[in-house]
Amino acid sequence: QKEVEQDPGPLSVPEGAIVSLNCTYSNSAFQYFMWYRQYSRKGPELLMYTYSSGNKEDGRFTAQVDKSSKYISLFIRDSQPSDSATYLCAPRAAGNKLTFGGGTRVLVKP
Amino acid sequence: KAGVTQTPRYLIKTRGQQVTLSCSPISGHRSVSWYQQTPGQGLQFLFEYFSETQRNKGNFPGRFSGRQFSNSRSEMNVSTLELGDSALYLCASSLEAGGPNEQFFGPGTRLTVL
């Protein structure tokens, strides 16, 4: 079993809908939780970074971490076609080693 | 502020050759990590360097090595290339070696081994 599990999708939504993404993890040592967006043939772009449990909001993006259930979520409000990409969750422990989920491909249809 | 840069962007090599990839971190960042991305295995951690010292290493064979220079620039080397080494190689830079700091990725080097 992988340390970080993520549904590969694709997740197809109409423009303007809320996109809901999630990951589960097994390593209790994870303290920092990143979400990256990756467009085809590009490097991952950091979207959100949270520490420990709780919510964090940044514009149209909201990240949630529930350490008790080892569950990470990302919500994208008012989705746009430009949000079509692969979304990667990447938790880490105290060091810098990121452990990536497999990524969820999102398609936002105009 | 300039982002993470990686050179070259594309490489084609043949089996048995070796290759060196370069990464320049964001100015002021002292930590550089390397990742391999393939369709089958996703993004996997290779190693991390901080202040010219390897701090952490992933589960890759000894053919994969790296180093970091005093200006924080890093190189990784793959010797005796195999077909399975074809991948996107990404580097990420961050200010410090751990704790609450963000990591930013470069555009990657796409390596094709024929």
JSON list of N, CA and C in Angstrom, two decimals, chain B residues 17-87:
[
{"chain": "B", "resi": 17, "resn": "GLN", "atom": "N", "xyz": [25.13, 5.17, -21.69]},
{"chain": "B", "resi": 17, "resn": "GLN", "atom": "CA", "xyz": [25.77, 6.48, -21.52]},
{"chain": "B", "resi": 17, "resn": "GLN", "atom": "C", "xyz": [25.49, 7.03, -20.13]},
{"chain": "B", "resi": 18, "resn": "GLN", "atom": "N", "xyz": [26.14, 8.15, -19.84]},
{"chain": "B", "resi": 18, "resn": "GLN", "atom": "CA", "xyz": [25.84, 8.82, -18.58]},
{"chain": "B", "resi": 18, "resn": "GLN", "atom": "C", "xyz": [25.35, 10.24, -18.90]},
{"chain": "B", "resi": 19, "resn": "VAL", "atom": "N", "xyz": [24.69, 10.85, -17.90]},
{"chain": "B", "resi": 19, "resn": "VAL", "atom": "CA", "xyz": [24.11, 12.16, -18.13]},
{"chain": "B", "resi": 19, "resn": "VAL", "atom": "C", "xyz": [24.23, 13.00, -16.85]},
{"chain": "B", "resi": 20, "resn": "THR", "atom": "N", "xyz": [24.40, 14.29, -17.03]},
{"chain": "B", "resi": 20, "resn": "THR", "atom": "CA", "xyz": [24.45, 15.23, -15.91]},
{"chain": "B", "resi": 20, "resn": "THR", "atom": "C", "xyz": [23.41, 16.30, -16.11]},
{"chain": "B", "resi": 21, "resn": "LEU", "atom": "N", "xyz": [22.57, 16.50, -15.10]},
{"chain": "B", "resi": 21, "resn": "LEU", "atom": "CA", "xyz": [21.53, 17.51, -15.14]},
{"chain": "B", "resi": 21, "resn": "LEU", "atom": "C", "xyz": [21.85, 18.59, -14.11]},
{"chain": "B", "resi": 22, "resn": "SER", "atom": "N", "xyz": [21.44, 19.81, -14.40]},
{"chain": "B", "resi": 22, "resn": "SER", "atom": "CA", "xyz": [21.78, 20.93, -13.54]},
{"chain": "B", "resi": 22, "resn": "SER", "atom": "C", "xyz": [20.54, 21.63, -13.02]},
{"chain": "B", "resi": 23, "resn": "CYS", "atom": "N", "xyz": [20.64, 22.16, -11.82]},
{"chain": "B", "resi": 23, "resn": "CYS", "atom": "CA", "xyz": [19.53, 22.89, -11.19]},
{"chain": "B", "resi": 23, "resn": "CYS", "atom": "C", "xyz": [20.07, 24.11, -10.47]},
{"chain": "B", "resi": 24, "resn": "SER", "atom": "N", "xyz": [19.49, 25.26, -10.77]},
{"chain": "B", "resi": 24, "resn": "SER", "atom": "CA", "xyz": [19.82, 26.49, -10.04]},
{"chain": "B", "resi": 24, "resn": "SER", "atom": "C", "xyz": [18.62, 26.88, -9.20]},
{"chain": "B", "resi": 25, "resn": "PRO", "atom": "N", "xyz": [18.76, 26.89, -7.87]},
{"chain": "B", "resi": 25, "resn": "PRO", "atom": "CA", "xyz": [17.61, 27.20, -7.01]},
{"chain": "B", "resi": 25, "resn": "PRO", "atom": "C", "xyz": [17.28, 28.68, -7.02]},
{"chain": "B", "resi": 26, "resn": "ILE", "atom": "N", "xyz": [16.15, 29.00, -6.42]},
{"chain": "B", "resi": 26, "resn": "ILE", "atom": "CA", "xyz": [15.77, 30.39, -6.23]},
{"chain": "B", "resi": 26, "resn": "ILE", "atom": "C", "xyz": [16.85, 31.07, -5.38]},
{"chain": "B", "resi": 27, "resn": "SER", "atom": "N", "xyz": [17.15, 32.31, -5.71]},
{"chain": "B", "resi": 27, "resn": "SER", "atom": "CA", "xyz": [18.18, 33.05, -4.99]},
{"chain": "B", "resi": 27, "resn": "SER", "atom": "C", "xyz": [17.90, 33.06, -3.50]},
{"chain": "B", "resi": 28, "resn": "GLY", "atom": "N", "xyz": [18.88, 32.67, -2.70]},
{"chain": "B", "resi": 28, "resn": "GLY", "atom": "CA", "xyz": [18.73, 32.63, -1.25]},
{"chain": "B", "resi": 28, "resn": "GLY", "atom": "C", "xyz": [18.32, 31.27, -0.71]},
{"chain": "B", "resi": 29, "resn": "HIS", "atom": "N", "xyz": [17.83, 30.41, -1.59]},
{"chain": "B", "resi": 29, "resn": "HIS", "atom": "CA", "xyz": [17.45, 29.06, -1.15]},
{"chain": "B", "resi": 29, "resn": "HIS", "atom": "C", "xyz": [18.69, 28.19, -1.04]},
{"chain": "B", "resi": 30, "resn": "ARG", "atom": "N", "xyz": [18.75, 27.41, 0.03]},
{"chain": "B", "resi": 30, "resn": "ARG", "atom": "CA", "xyz": [19.94, 26.60, 0.26]},
{"chain": "B", "resi": 30, "resn": "ARG", "atom": "C", "xyz": [19.70, 25.11, 0.13]},
{"chain": "B", "resi": 31, "resn": "SER", "atom": "N", "xyz": [18.43, 24.71, 0.02]},
{"chain": "B", "resi": 31, "resn": "SER", "atom": "CA", "xyz": [18.12, 23.30, -0.11]},
{"chain": "B", "resi": 31, "resn": "SER", "atom": "C", "xyz": [17.65, 22.98, -1.52]},
{"chain": "B", "resi": 32, "resn": "VAL", "atom": "N", "xyz": [18.18, 21.91, -2.07]},
{"chain": "B", "resi": 32, "resn": "VAL", "atom": "CA", "xyz": [17.75, 21.44, -3.39]},
{"chain": "B", "resi": 32, "resn": "VAL", "atom": "C", "xyz": [17.42, 19.96, -3.29]},
{"chain": "B", "resi": 33, "resn": "SER", "atom": "N", "xyz": [16.23, 19.60, -3.77]},
{"chain": "B", "resi": 33, "resn": "SER", "atom": "CA", "xyz": [15.82, 18.20, -3.81]},
{"chain": "B", "resi": 33, "resn": "SER", "atom": "C", "xyz": [15.58, 17.80, -5.25]},
{"chain": "B", "resi": 34, "resn": "TRP", "atom": "N", "xyz": [15.80, 16.54, -5.54]},
{"chain": "B", "resi": 34, "resn": "TRP", "atom": "CA", "xyz": [15.59, 16.01, -6.89]},
{"chain": "B", "resi": 34, "resn": "TRP", "atom": "C", "xyz": [14.51, 14.93, -6.85]},
{"chain": "B", "resi": 35, "resn": "TYR", "atom": "N", "xyz": [13.67, 14.92, -7.90]},
{"chain": "B", "resi": 35, "resn": "TYR", "atom": "CA", "xyz": [12.60, 13.95, -8.02]},
{"chain": "B", "resi": 35, "resn": "TYR", "atom": "C", "xyz": [12.60, 13.40, -9.45]},
{"chain": "B", "resi": 36, "resn": "GLN", "atom": "N", "xyz": [12.15, 12.15, -9.56]},
{"chain": "B", "resi": 36, "resn": "GLN", "atom": "CA", "xyz": [11.94, 11.53, -10.86]},
{"chain": "B", "resi": 36, "resn": "GLN", "atom": "C", "xyz": [10.44, 11.35, -11.06]},
{"chain": "B", "resi": 37, "resn": "GLN", "atom": "N", "xyz": [9.94, 11.72, -12.22]},
{"chain": "B", "resi": 37, "resn": "GLN", "atom": "CA", "xyz": [8.53, 11.54, -12.51]},
{"chain": "B", "resi": 37, "resn": "GLN", "atom": "C", "xyz": [8.35, 10.67, -13.74]},
{"chain": "B", "resi": 38, "resn": "THR", "atom": "N", "xyz": [7.66, 9.57, -13.57]},
{"chain": "B", "resi": 38, "resn": "THR", "atom": "CA", "xyz": [7.33, 8.67, -14.68]},
{"chain": "B", "resi": 38, "resn": "THR", "atom": "C", "xyz": [5.84, 8.38, -14.65]},
{"chain": "B", "resi": 39, "resn": "PRO", "atom": "N", "xyz": [5.24, 8.02, -15.80]},
{"chain": "B", "resi": 39, "resn": "PRO", "atom": "CA", "xyz": [3.80, 7.72, -15.82]},
{"chain": "B", "resi": 39, "resn": "PRO", "atom": "C", "xyz": [3.44, 6.56, -14.88]},
{"chain": "B", "resi": 40, "resn": "GLY", "atom": "N", "xyz": [4.31, 5.59, -14.75]},
{"chain": "B", "resi": 40, "resn": "GLY", "atom": "CA", "xyz": [3.99, 4.42, -13.94]},
{"chain": "B", "resi": 40, "resn": "GLY", "atom": "C", "xyz": [4.19, 4.61, -12.46]},
{"chain": "B", "resi": 41, "resn": "GLN", "atom": "N", "xyz": [5.23, 5.31, -12.06]},
{"chain": "B", "resi": 41, "resn": "GLN", "atom": "CA", "xyz": [5.59, 5.46, -10.65]},
{"chain": "B", "resi": 41, "resn": "GLN", "atom": "C", "xyz": [5.27, 6.83, -10.08]},
{"chain": "B", "resi": 42, "resn": "GLY", "atom": "N", "xyz": [4.90, 7.77, -10.89]},
{"chain": "B", "resi": 42, "resn": "GLY", "atom": "CA", "xyz": [4.61, 9.10, -10.39]},
{"chain": "B", "resi": 42, "resn": "GLY", "atom": "C", "xyz": [5.87, 9.84, -9.99]},
{"chain": "B", "resi": 43, "resn": "LEU", "atom": "N", "xyz": [5.74, 10.71, -9.02]},
{"chain": "B", "resi": 43, "resn": "LEU", "atom": "CA", "xyz": [6.87, 11.51, -8.54]},
{"chain": "B", "resi": 43, "resn": "LEU", "atom": "C", "xyz": [7.55, 10.80, -7.39]},
{"chain": "B", "resi": 44, "resn": "GLN", "atom": "N", "xyz": [8.83, 10.52, -7.55]},
{"chain": "B", "resi": 44, "resn": "GLN", "atom": "CA", "xyz": [9.57, 9.81, -6.51]},
{"chain": "B", "resi": 44, "resn": "GLN", "atom": "C", "xyz": [10.80, 10.61, -6.12]},
{"chain": "B", "resi": 45, "resn": "PHE", "atom": "N", "xyz": [11.05, 10.68, -4.83]},
{"chain": "B", "resi": 45, "resn": "PHE", "atom": "CA", "xyz": [12.17, 11.43, -4.27]},
{"chain": "B", "resi": 45, "resn": "PHE", "atom": "C", "xyz": [13.48, 10.71, -4.56]},
{"chain": "B", "resi": 46, "resn": "LEU", "atom": "N", "xyz": [14.45, 11.48, -5.07]},
{"chain": "B", "resi": 46, "resn": "LEU", "atom": "CA", "xyz": [15.78, 10.94, -5.33]},
{"chain": "B", "resi": 46, "resn": "LEU", "atom": "C", "xyz": [16.74, 11.26, -4.19]},
{"chain": "B", "resi": 47, "resn": "PHE", "atom": "N", "xyz": [16.99, 12.54, -3.96]},
{"chain": "B", "resi": 47, "resn": "PHE", "atom": "CA", "xyz": [17.85, 12.97, -2.86]},
{"chain": "B", "resi": 47, "resn": "PHE", "atom": "C", "xyz": [17.68, 14.46, -2.61]},
{"chain": "B", "resi": 48, "resn": "GLU", "atom": "N", "xyz": [18.22, 14.88, -1.44]},
{"chain": "B", "resi": 48, "resn": "GLU", "atom": "CA", "xyz": [18.17, 16.28, -1.05]},
{"chain": "B", "resi": 48, "resn": "GLU", "atom": "C", "xyz": [19.56, 16.73, -0.62]},
{"chain": "B", "resi": 49, "resn": "TYR", "atom": "N", "xyz": [19.89, 17.95, -1.01]},
{"chain": "B", "resi": 49, "resn": "TYR", "atom": "CA", "xyz": [21.16, 18.54, -0.60]},
{"chain": "B", "resi": 49, "resn": "TYR", "atom": "C", "xyz": [20.90, 19.86, 0.11]},
{"chain": "B", "resi": 50, "resn": "PHE", "atom": "N", "xyz": [21.69, 20.08, 1.15]},
{"chain": "B", "resi": 50, "resn": "PHE", "atom": "CA", "xyz": [21.63, 21.34, 1.89]},
{"chain": "B", "resi": 50, "resn": "PHE", "atom": "C", "xyz": [23.05, 21.69, 2.32]},
{"chain": "B", "resi": 51, "resn": "SER", "atom": "N", "xyz": [23.46, 22.90, 2.02]},
{"chain": "B", "resi": 51, "resn": "SER", "atom": "CA", "xyz": [24.83, 23.34, 2.36]},
{"chain": "B", "resi": 51, "resn": "SER", "atom": "C", "xyz": [25.87, 22.32, 1.92]},
{"chain": "B", "resi": 52, "resn": "GLU", "atom": "N", "xyz": [25.74, 21.87, 0.69]},
{"chain": "B", "resi": 52, "resn": "GLU", "atom": "CA", "xyz": [26.69, 20.97, 0.03]},
{"chain": "B", "resi": 52, "resn": "GLU", "atom": "C", "xyz": [26.71, 19.55, 0.60]},
{"chain": "B", "resi": 53, "resn": "THR", "atom": "N", "xyz": [25.78, 19.21, 1.46]},
{"chain": "B", "resi": 53, "resn": "THR", "atom": "CA", "xyz": [25.74, 17.89, 2.09]},
{"chain": "B", "resi": 53, "resn": "THR", "atom": "C", "xyz": [24.44, 17.18, 1.71]},
{"chain": "B", "resi": 54, "resn": "GLN", "atom": "N", "xyz": [24.56, 15.91, 1.39]},
{"chain": "B", "resi": 54, "resn": "GLN", "atom": "CA", "xyz": [23.35, 15.13, 1.12]},
{"chain": "B", "resi": 54, "resn": "GLN", "atom": "C", "xyz": [22.68, 14.82, 2.45]},
{"chain": "B", "resi": 55, "resn": "ARG", "atom": "N", "xyz": [21.44, 15.23, 2.57]},
{"chain": "B", "resi": 55, "resn": "ARG", "atom": "CA", "xyz": [20.72, 15.06, 3.84]},
{"chain": "B", "resi": 55, "resn": "ARG", "atom": "C", "xyz": [19.79, 13.85, 3.81]},
{"chain": "B", "resi": 56, "resn": "ASN", "atom": "N", "xyz": [19.33, 13.49, 2.63]},
{"chain": "B", "resi": 56, "resn": "ASN", "atom": "CA", "xyz": [18.34, 12.43, 2.56]},
{"chain": "B", "resi": 56, "resn": "ASN", "atom": "C", "xyz": [18.46, 11.79, 1.19]},
{"chain": "B", "resi": 57, "resn": "LYS", "atom": "N", "xyz": [18.17, 10.50, 1.12]},
{"chain": "B", "resi": 57, "resn": "LYS", "atom": "CA", "xyz": [18.29, 9.80, -0.15]},
{"chain": "B", "resi": 57, "resn": "LYS", "atom": "C", "xyz": [17.11, 8.87, -0.30]},
{"chain": "B", "resi": 58, "resn": "GLY", "atom": "N", "xyz": [16.56, 8.82, -1.50]},
{"chain": "B", "resi": 58, "resn": "GLY", "atom": "CA", "xyz": [15.46, 7.92, -1.79]},
{"chain": "B", "resi": 58, "resn": "GLY", "atom": "C", "xyz": [15.95, 6.54, -2.17]},
{"chain": "B", "resi": 59, "resn": "ASN", "atom": "N", "xyz": [15.02, 5.73, -2.59]},
{"chain": "B", "resi": 59, "resn": "ASN", "atom": "CA", "xyz": [15.32, 4.33, -2.88]},
{"chain": "B", "resi": 59, "resn": "ASN", "atom": "C", "xyz": [15.67, 4.14, -4.36]},
{"chain": "B", "resi": 60, "resn": "PHE", "atom": "N", "xyz": [16.80, 4.64, -4.74]},
{"chain": "B", "resi": 60, "resn": "PHE", "atom": "CA", "xyz": [17.27, 4.53, -6.12]},
{"chain": "B", "resi": 60, "resn": "PHE", "atom": "C", "xyz": [18.67, 3.90, -6.10]},
{"chain": "B", "resi": 61, "resn": "PRO", "atom": "N", "xyz": [19.03, 3.22, -7.21]},
{"chain": "B", "resi": 61, "resn": "PRO", "atom": "CA", "xyz": [20.35, 2.57, -7.23]},
{"chain": "B", "resi": 61, "resn": "PRO", "atom": "C", "xyz": [21.48, 3.59, -7.23]},
{"chain": "B", "resi": 62, "resn": "GLY", "atom": "N", "xyz": [22.67, 3.10, -6.95]},
{"chain": "B", "resi": 62, "resn": "GLY", "atom": "CA", "xyz": [23.84, 3.96, -6.85]},
{"chain": "B", "resi": 62, "resn": "GLY", "atom": "C", "xyz": [24.22, 4.65, -8.14]},
{"chain": "B", "resi": 63, "resn": "ARG", "atom": "N", "xyz": [23.60, 4.24, -9.25]},
{"chain": "B", "resi": 63, "resn": "ARG", "atom": "CA", "xyz": [23.87, 4.93, -10.53]},
{"chain": "B", "resi": 63, "resn": "ARG", "atom": "C", "xyz": [23.40, 6.38, -10.49]},
{"chain": "B", "resi": 64, "resn": "PHE", "atom": "N", "xyz": [22.52, 6.65, -9.58]},
{"chain": "B", "resi": 64, "resn": "PHE", "atom": "CA", "xyz": [22.00, 8.01, -9.42]},
{"chain": "B", "resi": 64, "resn": "PHE", "atom": "C", "xyz": [22.80, 8.71, -8.31]},
{"chain": "B", "resi": 65, "resn": "SER", "atom": "N", "xyz": [23.39, 9.81, -8.63]},
{"chain": "B", "resi": 65, "resn": "SER", "atom": "CA", "xyz": [24.17, 10.54, -7.65]},
{"chain": "B", "resi": 65, "resn": "SER", "atom": "C", "xyz": [23.98, 12.03, -7.86]},
{"chain": "B", "resi": 66, "resn": "GLY", "atom": "N", "xyz": [24.40, 12.80, -6.88]},
{"chain": "B", "resi": 66, "resn": "GLY", "atom": "CA", "xyz": [24.25, 14.24, -7.01]},
{"chain": "B", "resi": 66, "resn": "GLY", "atom": "C", "xyz": [25.30, 14.96, -6.20]},
{"chain": "B", "resi": 67, "resn": "ARG", "atom": "N", "xyz": [25.28, 16.26, -6.35]},
{"chain": "B", "resi": 67, "resn": "ARG", "atom": "CA", "xyz": [26.14, 17.09, -5.52]},
{"chain": "B", "resi": 67, "resn": "ARG", "atom": "C", "xyz": [25.59, 18.50, -5.51]},
{"chain": "B", "resi": 68, "resn": "GLN", "atom": "N", "xyz": [26.08, 19.27, -4.56]},
{"chain": "B", "resi": 68, "resn": "GLN", "atom": "CA", "xyz": [25.67, 20.67, -4.48]},
{"chain": "B", "resi": 68, "resn": "GLN", "atom": "C", "xyz": [26.92, 21.52, -4.30]},
{"chain": "B", "resi": 69, "resn": "PHE", "atom": "N", "xyz": [26.91, 22.65, -4.92]},
{"chain": "B", "resi": 69, "resn": "PHE", "atom": "CA", "xyz": [28.05, 23.54, -4.89]},
{"chain": "B", "resi": 69, "resn": "PHE", "atom": "C", "xyz": [27.84, 24.64, -3.85]},
{"chain": "B", "resi": 70, "resn": "SER", "atom": "N", "xyz": [28.88, 25.40, -3.59]},
{"chain": "B", "resi": 70, "resn": "SER", "atom": "CA", "xyz": [28.82, 26.41, -2.54]},
{"chain": "B", "resi": 70, "resn": "SER", "atom": "C", "xyz": [27.80, 27.51, -2.85]},
{"chain": "B", "resi": 71, "resn": "ASN", "atom": "N", "xyz": [27.46, 27.69, -4.12]},
{"chain": "B", "resi": 71, "resn": "ASN", "atom": "CA", "xyz": [26.44, 28.70, -4.47]},
{"chain": "B", "resi": 71, "resn": "ASN", "atom": "C", "xyz": [25.03, 28.09, -4.50]},
{"chain": "B", "resi": 72, "resn": "SER", "atom": "N", "xyz": [24.89, 26.89, -3.96]},
{"chain": "B", "resi": 72, "resn": "SER", "atom": "CA", "xyz": [23.63, 26.13, -3.83]},
{"chain": "B", "resi": 72, "resn": "SER", "atom": "C", "xyz": [23.17, 25.47, -5.13]},
{"chain": "B", "resi": 73, "resn": "ARG", "atom": "N", "xyz": [23.80, 25.78, -6.24]},
{"chain": "B", "resi": 73, "resn": "ARG", "atom": "CA", "xyz": [23.47, 25.07, -7.47]},
{"chain": "B", "resi": 73, "resn": "ARG", "atom": "C", "xyz": [23.74, 23.58, -7.29]},
{"chain": "B", "resi": 74, "resn": "SER", "atom": "N", "xyz": [22.94, 22.76, -7.95]},
{"chain": "B", "resi": 74, "resn": "SER", "atom": "CA", "xyz": [23.09, 21.32, -7.77]},
{"chain": "B", "resi": 74, "resn": "SER", "atom": "C", "xyz": [23.13, 20.62, -9.12]},
{"chain": "B", "resi": 75, "resn": "GLU", "atom": "N", "xyz": [23.79, 19.51, -9.15]},
{"chain": "B", "resi": 75, "resn": "GLU", "atom": "CA", "xyz": [23.80, 18.65, -10.31]},
{"chain": "B", "resi": 75, "resn": "GLU", "atom": "C", "xyz": [23.45, 17.24, -9.88]},
{"chain": "B", "resi": 76, "resn": "MET", "atom": "N", "xyz": [22.78, 16.52, -10.78]},
{"chain": "B", "resi": 76, "resn": "MET", "atom": "CA", "xyz": [22.61, 15.10, -10.56]},
{"chain": "B", "resi": 76, "resn": "MET", "atom": "C", "xyz": [23.16, 14.35, -11.76]},
{"chain": "B", "resi": 77, "resn": "ASN", "atom": "N", "xyz": [23.67, 13.19, -11.50]},
{"chain": "B", "resi": 77, "resn": "ASN", "atom": "CA", "xyz": [24.30, 12.38, -12.54]},
{"chain": "B", "resi": 77, "resn": "ASN", "atom": "C", "xyz": [23.66, 10.99, -12.55]},
{"chain": "B", "resi": 78, "resn": "VAL", "atom": "N", "xyz": [23.43, 10.50, -13.74]},
{"chain": "B", "resi": 78, "resn": "VAL", "atom": "CA", "xyz": [22.98, 9.12, -13.88]},
{"chain": "B", "resi": 78, "resn": "VAL", "atom": "C", "xyz": [23.98, 8.41, -14.77]},
{"chain": "B", "resi": 79, "resn": "SER", "atom": "N", "xyz": [24.58, 7.36, -14.27]},
{"chain": "B", "resi": 79, "resn": "SER", "atom": "CA", "xyz": [25.55, 6.61, -15.06]},
{"chain": "B", "resi": 79, "resn": "SER", "atom": "C", "xyz": [24.90, 5.35, -15.62]},
{"chain": "B", "resi": 80, "resn": "THR", "atom": "N", "xyz": [25.54, 4.80, -16.64]},
{"chain": "B", "resi": 80, "resn": "THR", "atom": "CA", "xyz": [25.08, 3.56, -17.26]},
{"chain": "B", "resi": 80, "resn": "THR", "atom": "C", "xyz": [23.56, 3.58, -17.45]},
{"chain": "B", "resi": 81, "resn": "LEU", "atom": "N", "xyz": [23.11, 4.51, -18.26]},
{"chain": "B", "resi": 81, "resn": "LEU", "atom": "CA", "xyz": [21.68, 4.71, -18.46]},
{"chain": "B", "resi": 81, "resn": "LEU", "atom": "C", "xyz": [20.96, 3.46, -18.92]},
{"chain": "B", "resi": 82, "resn": "GLU", "atom": "N", "xyz": [19.75, 3.29, -18.39]},
{"chain": "B", "resi": 82, "resn": "GLU", "atom": "CA", "xyz": [18.86, 2.20, -18.79]},
{"chain": "B", "resi": 82, "resn": "GLU", "atom": "C", "xyz": [17.60, 2.81, -19.40]},
{"chain": "B", "resi": 83, "resn": "LEU", "atom": "N", "xyz": [16.88, 1.98, -20.18]},
{"chain": "B", "resi": 83, "resn": "LEU", "atom": "CA", "xyz": [15.65, 2.48, -20.81]},
{"chain": "B", "resi": 83, "resn": "LEU", "atom": "C", "xyz": [14.69, 3.03, -19.76]},
{"chain": "B", "resi": 84, "resn": "GLY", "atom": "N", "xyz": [14.62, 2.37, -18.61]},
{"chain": "B", "resi": 84, "resn": "GLY", "atom": "CA", "xyz": [13.70, 2.77, -17.55]},
{"chain": "B", "resi": 84, "resn": "GLY", "atom": "C", "xyz": [14.05, 4.09, -16.89]},
{"chain": "B", "resi": 85, "resn": "ASP", "atom": "N", "xyz": [15.19, 4.67, -17.22]},
{"chain": "B", "resi": 85, "resn": "ASP", "atom": "CA", "xyz": [15.57, 5.97, -16.66]},
{"chain": "B", "resi": 85, "resn": "ASP", "atom": "C", "xyz": [14.91, 7.12, -17.43]},
{"chain": "B", "resi": 86, "resn": "SER", "atom": "N", "xyz": [14.23, 6.80, -18.51]},
{"chain": "B", "resi": 86, "resn": "SER", "atom": "CA", "xyz": [13.50, 7.84, -19.24]},
{"chain": "B", "resi": 86, "resn": "SER", "atom": "C", "xyz": [12.43, 8.42, -18.33]},
{"chain": "B", "resi": 87, "resn": "ALA", "atom": "N", "xyz": [12.48, 9.71, -18.13]},
{"chain": "B", "resi": 87, "resn": "ALA", "atom": "CA", "xyz": [11.59, 10.33, -17.15]},
{"chain": "B", "resi": 87, "resn": "ALA", "atom": "C", "xyz": [11.75, 11.83, -17.21]}
]
